[in-house]
Coordinates of C-alpha atoms in Angstrom, one line a residue:
M1 CA -8.5 10.3 -2.9
Q2 CA -10.7 8.3 -5.3
V3 CA -12.9 6.9 -2.5
F4 CA -13.2 10.4 -1.0
F5 CA -14.8 11.7 -4.2
V6 CA -17.0 8.6 -4.5
F7 CA -18.7 9.5 -1.2
A8 CA -18.2 13.3 -1.2
V9 CA -20.0 13.7 -4.5
G10 CA -22.9 11.9 -2.9
L11 CA -24.2 15.1 -1.3
P12 CA -24.8 17.0 -4.6
A13 CA -25.7 13.8 -6.4
G14 CA -28.4 13.1 -3.7
R15 CA -29.9 16.5 -4.2
L16 CA -29.9 16.1 -8.0
F17 CA -31.6 12.8 -7.6
D18 CA -34.3 14.3 -5.4
A19 CA -34.8 17.0 -8.0
G20 CA -35.4 14.5 -10.8
Y21 CA -32.0 14.4 -12.4
F22 CA -31.4 10.6 -11.9
H23 CA -30.5 9.9 -15.6
H24 CA -28.4 13.0 -15.8
C25 CA -26.3 11.8 -12.9
I26 CA -25.9 8.2 -14.3
L27 CA -25.1 9.4 -17.8
G28 CA -22.8 12.1 -16.7
G29 CA -21.0 9.9 -14.2
S30 CA -20.6 7.2 -16.9
L31 CA -19.0 9.6 -19.4
V32 CA -16.6 11.0 -16.8
Y33 CA -15.7 7.6 -15.5
I34 CA -15.0 6.0 -18.9
F35 CA -13.0 9.0 -20.1
S36 CA -10.9 8.9 -16.9
V37 CA -10.2 5.1 -17.3
F38 CA -9.0 5.7 -20.8
M39 CA -6.8 8.6 -19.6
L40 CA -5.4 6.3 -16.9
S41 CA -4.2 3.9 -19.7
L42 CA -2.1 6.8 -21.1
V43 CA -0.4 7.7 -17.8
E44 CA 3.3 7.9 -18.2
P45 CA 5.7 6.2 -15.6
H46 CA 6.9 8.5 -12.8
H47 CA 4.2 11.1 -13.6
Y48 CA 2.2 10.9 -10.4
Y49 CA 0.0 13.9 -11.1
Q50 CA -1.4 12.1 -14.2
N51 CA -2.4 9.1 -12.1
F52 CA -3.8 11.4 -9.4
L53 CA -6.0 13.3 -11.9
A54 CA -7.2 10.3 -13.9
Q55 CA -7.7 7.7 -11.1
G56 CA -8.1 9.8 -8.0
V57 CA -10.1 12.7 -9.2
G58 CA -11.7 11.8 -12.5
M59 CA -12.8 8.2 -11.7
G60 CA -13.8 9.2 -8.2
I61 CA -16.1 12.0 -9.4
G62 CA -17.6 9.7 -12.1
M63 CA -18.3 6.9 -9.6
G64 CA -19.6 9.4 -7.1
L65 CA -22.2 10.7 -9.6
M66 CA -23.4 7.1 -10.1
F67 CA -23.0 5.5 -6.7
L68 CA -25.6 7.2 -4.5
P69 CA -28.3 7.7 -7.2
S70 CA -28.0 4.0 -8.1
L71 CA -28.5 3.1 -4.4
Q72 CA -31.3 5.6 -3.9
V73 CA -33.4 4.5 -6.9
T74 CA -33.7 1.1 -5.2
S75 CA -35.9 2.6 -2.6
H76 CA -38.4 3.6 -5.4
Y77 CA -39.2 -0.1 -5.9
F78 CA -38.8 -1.7 -2.5
A79 CA -40.4 -0.8 0.8
R80 CA -40.8 -4.0 2.8
R81 CA -37.5 -5.5 1.6
R82 CA -35.6 -2.3 1.1
S83 CA -32.5 -3.3 3.1
L84 CA -32.1 -6.6 1.3
A85 CA -32.5 -4.9 -2.1
M86 CA -29.9 -2.3 -1.2
G87 CA -27.6 -5.1 0.0
F88 CA -27.8 -6.8 -3.4
V89 CA -27.0 -3.5 -5.1
I90 CA -24.0 -2.8 -2.8
S91 CA -22.7 -6.4 -3.1
G92 CA -21.9 -5.6 -6.7
S93 CA -18.8 -3.8 -5.4
S94 CA -17.7 -6.9 -3.6
I95 CA -18.1 -9.0 -6.8
G96 CA -16.0 -6.3 -8.6
G97 CA -13.5 -6.4 -5.8
C98 CA -13.1 -10.2 -6.4
L99 CA -12.9 -10.1 -10.2
Y100 CA -11.0 -6.9 -11.1
P101 CA -7.7 -7.5 -9.2
V102 CA -7.4 -11.0 -10.7
L103 CA -8.5 -9.8 -14.1
L104 CA -6.0 -6.8 -14.2
N105 CA -3.1 -8.8 -12.7
N106 CA -3.5 -11.4 -15.5
M107 CA -3.9 -8.8 -18.2
F108 CA -0.8 -6.9 -17.1
T109 CA 1.3 -10.0 -17.3
R110 CA -0.3 -11.7 -20.4
T111 CA -0.9 -8.6 -22.6
S112 CA 1.5 -5.9 -23.8
G113 CA 1.4 -4.1 -20.5
F114 CA -0.4 -1.7 -18.2
G115 CA -2.0 0.5 -20.9
T116 CA -3.5 -2.3 -23.0
G117 CA -4.9 -4.0 -19.9
V118 CA -6.5 -0.9 -18.6
R119 CA -8.0 0.0 -22.0
A120 CA -9.4 -3.6 -22.3
V121 CA -11.1 -3.1 -18.9
A122 CA -12.3 0.4 -20.0
F123 CA -14.1 -1.1 -23.0
M124 CA -15.7 -3.8 -20.8
D125 CA -16.9 -1.1 -18.3
L126 CA -18.3 0.9 -21.3
G127 CA -20.4 -2.0 -22.3
L128 CA -21.7 -2.6 -18.8
L129 CA -22.5 1.1 -18.3
I130 CA -24.4 1.3 -21.5
I131 CA -26.6 -1.5 -20.3
A132 CA -27.0 0.2 -16.9
N133 CA -28.1 3.5 -18.5
F134 CA -30.8 1.8 -20.5
V135 CA -32.1 -0.5 -17.7
M136 CA -32.2 1.8 -14.7
R137 CA -35.3 3.9 -14.2
A138 CA -36.6 6.2 -11.5
R139 CA -40.2 5.3 -10.6
L140 CA -41.4 8.1 -8.3
P141 CA -41.8 11.8 -9.4
P142 CA -39.1 14.3 -8.3
K143 CA -39.5 15.8 -4.9
R144 CA -40.4 19.4 -4.2
G145 CA -37.7 22.0 -3.7
G146 CA -37.8 25.7 -2.8
K147 CA -38.5 26.8 0.7
E148 CA -39.8 23.4 1.8
G149 CA -36.6 21.8 0.6
E150 CA -34.6 24.3 2.7
S151 CA -36.7 23.7 5.7
V152 CA -36.2 20.0 5.4
F153 CA -32.4 20.5 5.2
K154 CA -32.5 22.6 8.3
E155 CA -34.6 19.9 10.0
V156 CA -32.1 17.2 9.2
I157 CA -29.0 19.1 10.3
T158 CA -30.6 19.9 13.7
D159 CA -31.7 16.3 14.3
G160 CA -29.6 15.4 17.3
P161 CA -30.0 11.6 17.2
Y162 CA -29.3 11.5 13.5
L163 CA -26.2 13.7 13.9
L164 CA -25.0 11.3 16.6
F165 CA -25.6 8.4 14.1
I166 CA -23.5 10.3 11.5
F167 CA -20.7 10.8 14.0
G168 CA -20.8 7.1 14.9
S169 CA -20.7 6.2 11.2
F170 CA -17.7 8.5 10.8
L171 CA -15.8 6.7 13.6
I172 CA -16.6 3.3 12.2
F173 CA -15.6 4.1 8.6
W174 CA -12.5 5.8 10.0
G175 CA -11.2 2.4 11.1
I176 CA -13.1 -0.4 9.4
F177 CA -11.1 -0.3 6.1
V178 CA -7.7 -0.5 7.7
P179 CA -7.4 -4.3 7.4
F180 CA -8.4 -4.0 3.7
F181 CA -5.5 -1.7 3.0
Y182 CA -2.9 -3.4 5.2
L183 CA -3.7 -7.2 5.3
Q184 CA -1.5 -7.9 2.2
L185 CA 1.5 -6.1 3.7
Y186 CA 1.0 -7.7 7.1
A187 CA 0.7 -11.2 5.6
A188 CA 3.7 -10.7 3.3
L189 CA 5.9 -9.4 6.1
H190 CA 5.0 -12.4 8.3
G191 CA 6.0 -15.2 5.9
V192 CA 2.8 -15.8 3.9
S193 CA 3.5 -17.1 0.4
P194 CA 3.8 -14.2 -2.1
G195 CA 1.7 -16.2 -4.6
F196 CA -1.2 -16.2 -2.1
V197 CA -0.8 -12.7 -0.7
R198 CA -2.1 -11.0 -3.8
Y199 CA -5.4 -13.0 -3.4
S200 CA -5.9 -12.1 0.3
I201 CA -8.1 -9.1 -0.5
T202 CA -10.0 -11.2 -3.0
V203 CA -10.9 -13.6 -0.1
M204 CA -12.2 -10.7 2.0
N205 CA -14.2 -9.3 -0.9
A206 CA -15.7 -12.7 -1.6
A207 CA -16.8 -13.0 2.0
S208 CA -18.2 -9.5 1.7
I209 CA -20.7 -10.7 -0.9
L210 CA -22.5 -12.7 1.7
G211 CA -21.8 -10.0 4.3
R212 CA -23.6 -7.4 2.2
T213 CA -26.7 -9.6 1.7
V214 CA -27.3 -11.8 4.7
P215 CA -27.3 -9.0 7.4
N216 CA -29.6 -6.9 5.1
F217 CA -32.0 -9.8 5.1
V218 CA -32.0 -9.9 8.9
A219 CA -32.3 -6.1 8.9
D220 CA -35.6 -6.3 7.1
I221 CA -36.9 -8.5 10.0
C222 CA -35.2 -7.0 13.1
G223 CA -34.5 -3.4 11.9
P224 CA -31.3 -2.1 10.3
L225 CA -30.1 -0.1 13.3
N226 CA -30.6 -3.2 15.5
V227 CA -28.4 -5.2 13.2
M228 CA -25.8 -2.4 12.7
I229 CA -24.9 -2.2 16.3
P230 CA -23.8 -5.8 17.0
I231 CA -22.0 -6.3 13.6
S232 CA -20.1 -3.0 14.2
I233 CA -18.9 -4.3 17.6
I234 CA -18.0 -7.7 16.1
S235 CA -16.1 -6.0 13.3
G236 CA -14.1 -3.8 15.7
S237 CA -13.3 -6.9 17.8
L238 CA -12.2 -8.9 14.8
V239 CA -9.6 -6.3 13.9
F240 CA -7.3 -7.9 16.5
A241 CA -7.7 -11.2 14.8
M242 CA -5.5 -9.8 12.0
F243 CA -2.5 -10.6 14.3
G244 CA -3.2 -14.3 13.4
A245 CA -2.8 -13.7 9.6
T246 CA 0.7 -15.2 9.7
S247 CA 0.0 -18.2 7.5
I248 CA -2.3 -19.0 4.5
G249 CA -4.8 -20.6 6.8
G250 CA -4.8 -17.7 9.3
T251 CA -5.1 -15.2 6.5
V252 CA -8.1 -17.0 4.9
V253 CA -9.9 -17.4 8.2
F254 CA -9.4 -13.7 9.1
G255 CA -10.4 -12.6 5.6
I256 CA -13.6 -14.6 5.6
F257 CA -14.8 -13.5 9.0
Y258 CA -13.7 -9.9 8.7
G259 CA -14.9 -9.6 5.1
F260 CA -18.4 -10.9 6.2
F261 CA -19.0 -8.6 9.2
S262 CA -17.3 -5.5 7.8
G263 CA -19.3 -6.0 4.5
G264 CA -22.4 -6.0 6.6
V265 CA -21.5 -2.7 8.2
V266 CA -20.9 -1.1 4.8
S267 CA -24.2 -2.5 3.4
V268 CA -26.5 -1.8 6.4
V269 CA -25.4 1.8 7.1
T270 CA -27.6 3.3 4.4
P271 CA -30.8 1.4 5.4
A272 CA -30.0 2.3 9.0
A273 CA -29.9 6.0 8.0
V274 CA -33.4 5.5 6.5
S275 CA -34.6 4.5 10.0
F276 CA -34.3 8.2 10.9
V277 CA -36.5 9.5 8.1
S278 CA -39.2 11.5 9.8
R279 CA -41.5 12.4 6.9
K280 CA -44.2 10.2 5.3
D281 CA -43.3 11.6 1.9
H282 CA -39.6 10.7 2.4
L283 CA -38.7 14.3 1.4
D284 CA -35.7 14.1 3.8
L285 CA -34.4 10.7 2.5
G286 CA -32.0 12.1 -0.1
I287 CA -30.7 14.8 2.2
R288 CA -30.0 12.3 5.0
I289 CA -28.2 9.8 2.8
G290 CA -26.3 12.6 1.0
L291 CA -25.2 14.1 4.3
L292 CA -24.1 10.7 5.6
S293 CA -22.2 10.0 2.4
F294 CA -20.4 13.4 2.4
T295 CA -19.3 12.9 6.1
L296 CA -18.0 9.4 5.4
A297 CA -15.9 10.8 2.6
F298 CA -13.7 12.5 5.1
A299 CA -13.4 9.4 7.3
L300 CA -12.3 7.4 4.3
L301 CA -9.9 10.1 3.3
T302 CA -8.1 10.3 6.6
G303 CA -8.5 6.9 8.3
N304 CA -6.0 4.8 6.4
P305 CA -3.3 7.6 6.2
I306 CA -3.6 7.9 10.0
A307 CA -3.1 4.1 10.3
G308 CA -0.1 4.3 8.0
A309 CA 1.5 7.1 10.1
L310 CA 0.9 5.0 13.2
L311 CA 2.5 2.0 11.5
S312 CA 5.7 3.9 11.2
P313 CA 7.6 1.9 8.6
P314 CA 10.2 0.5 8.5
A315 CA 9.6 -0.1 12.3
Y316 CA 6.1 -1.6 11.5
R317 CA 4.5 -1.2 14.9
W318 CA 1.4 -3.1 13.9
H319 CA -0.4 -2.9 17.3
L320 CA -0.9 0.9 16.9
P321 CA -3.0 1.0 13.7
L322 CA -4.9 -2.1 14.7
I323 CA -5.8 -0.6 18.1
F324 CA -6.8 2.6 16.4
A325 CA -9.1 0.8 14.0
A326 CA -10.7 -1.4 16.7
V327 CA -11.2 1.4 19.2
V328 CA -12.8 3.9 16.8
T329 CA -15.1 1.2 15.3
I330 CA -16.4 0.1 18.7
C331 CA -16.8 3.8 19.8
G332 CA -18.9 4.3 16.7
A333 CA -21.1 1.4 17.8
V334 CA -21.6 3.1 21.2
C335 CA -22.8 6.2 19.4
Y336 CA -25.2 4.1 17.4
L337 CA -26.6 2.6 20.7
T338 CA -27.1 6.1 22.1
A339 CA -28.8 7.3 18.9
R340 CA -31.0 4.3 18.9
S341 CA -32.2 4.9 22.5
A342 CA -33.3 8.4 21.5
L343 CA -35.0 7.2 18.3
V344 CA -36.9 4.5 20.3
K345 CA -38.5 7.3 22.4
R346 CA -39.3 9.3 19.3
K347 CA -40.9 6.6 17.2
A348 CA -42.2 4.4 20.1
T349 CA -41.0 1.2 18.6
Q350 CA -38.0 -1.2 19.1
L351 CA -38.0 -2.2 15.4
L352 CA -35.4 0.3 14.1

């Protein structure tokens, strides 16, 4: 639920960003997020609704208000190297994905428990967000609204190639995170050392740091959509390699390769959406990215539960969720290929 709100709030946050409310989004999101983390530290055992409200809803909305505006503001400062700049911004989530699990696991065992550990992290997050609120600045003036804004929105939602791109993105994000959620369980059930299993996701996130920067560097040269298609196909194909994660070596190799290519998919999807921008004033940029983010929220909300239902514990039919993840990811890449063909005709260039 948390990741759903992170992306779903992107649509209103994108519109607020376009209207000139960047700092309002960042400050408001910071306050909601920090408050929710502190509330999470007070959650009582066996009270699921408290955890749901604090971590699922509160933290999700707070991060959603900050995520898309933080990404969009990068486009104010970079034009020629926009994909690489966005990649560096998004790679921060991979760094956090490496540090936070290790940090929290050690705090939970070495401090007085869950509440103290979460509060310690909350104070650290508070300090980092204070710095972010002072440092981040929007450079360009707010974009026009009114009737022109309404016409731009209508133009975006009737753009056939872009809608096909969004559908392809939905399919890809429907399946691409399945290994992230189930690798630990798969490795644990197939004899991998419990001491290492907890770090398997850290390996994937570490590989994602490079995956969210190197493909973006290539995207600035070859075009983000041209990069997105092959790395999506490779990511879908690599899902089947998870069957080899039955030892520490196999888990590490799978984590590195899948983390790299799937990280590239997550990082390049936003620059790829920018390829469809049709106005010189980029008035449709925020709407396109916000619509993409809102759509991906539903893919992320339903993809992993579908995989879990296909897994059917305690039978653990692993081939079903992995086939699901691989097929939808590759089908999404086919949608990208079709959308690219239409966009090539529209823009009369192969550099997309």
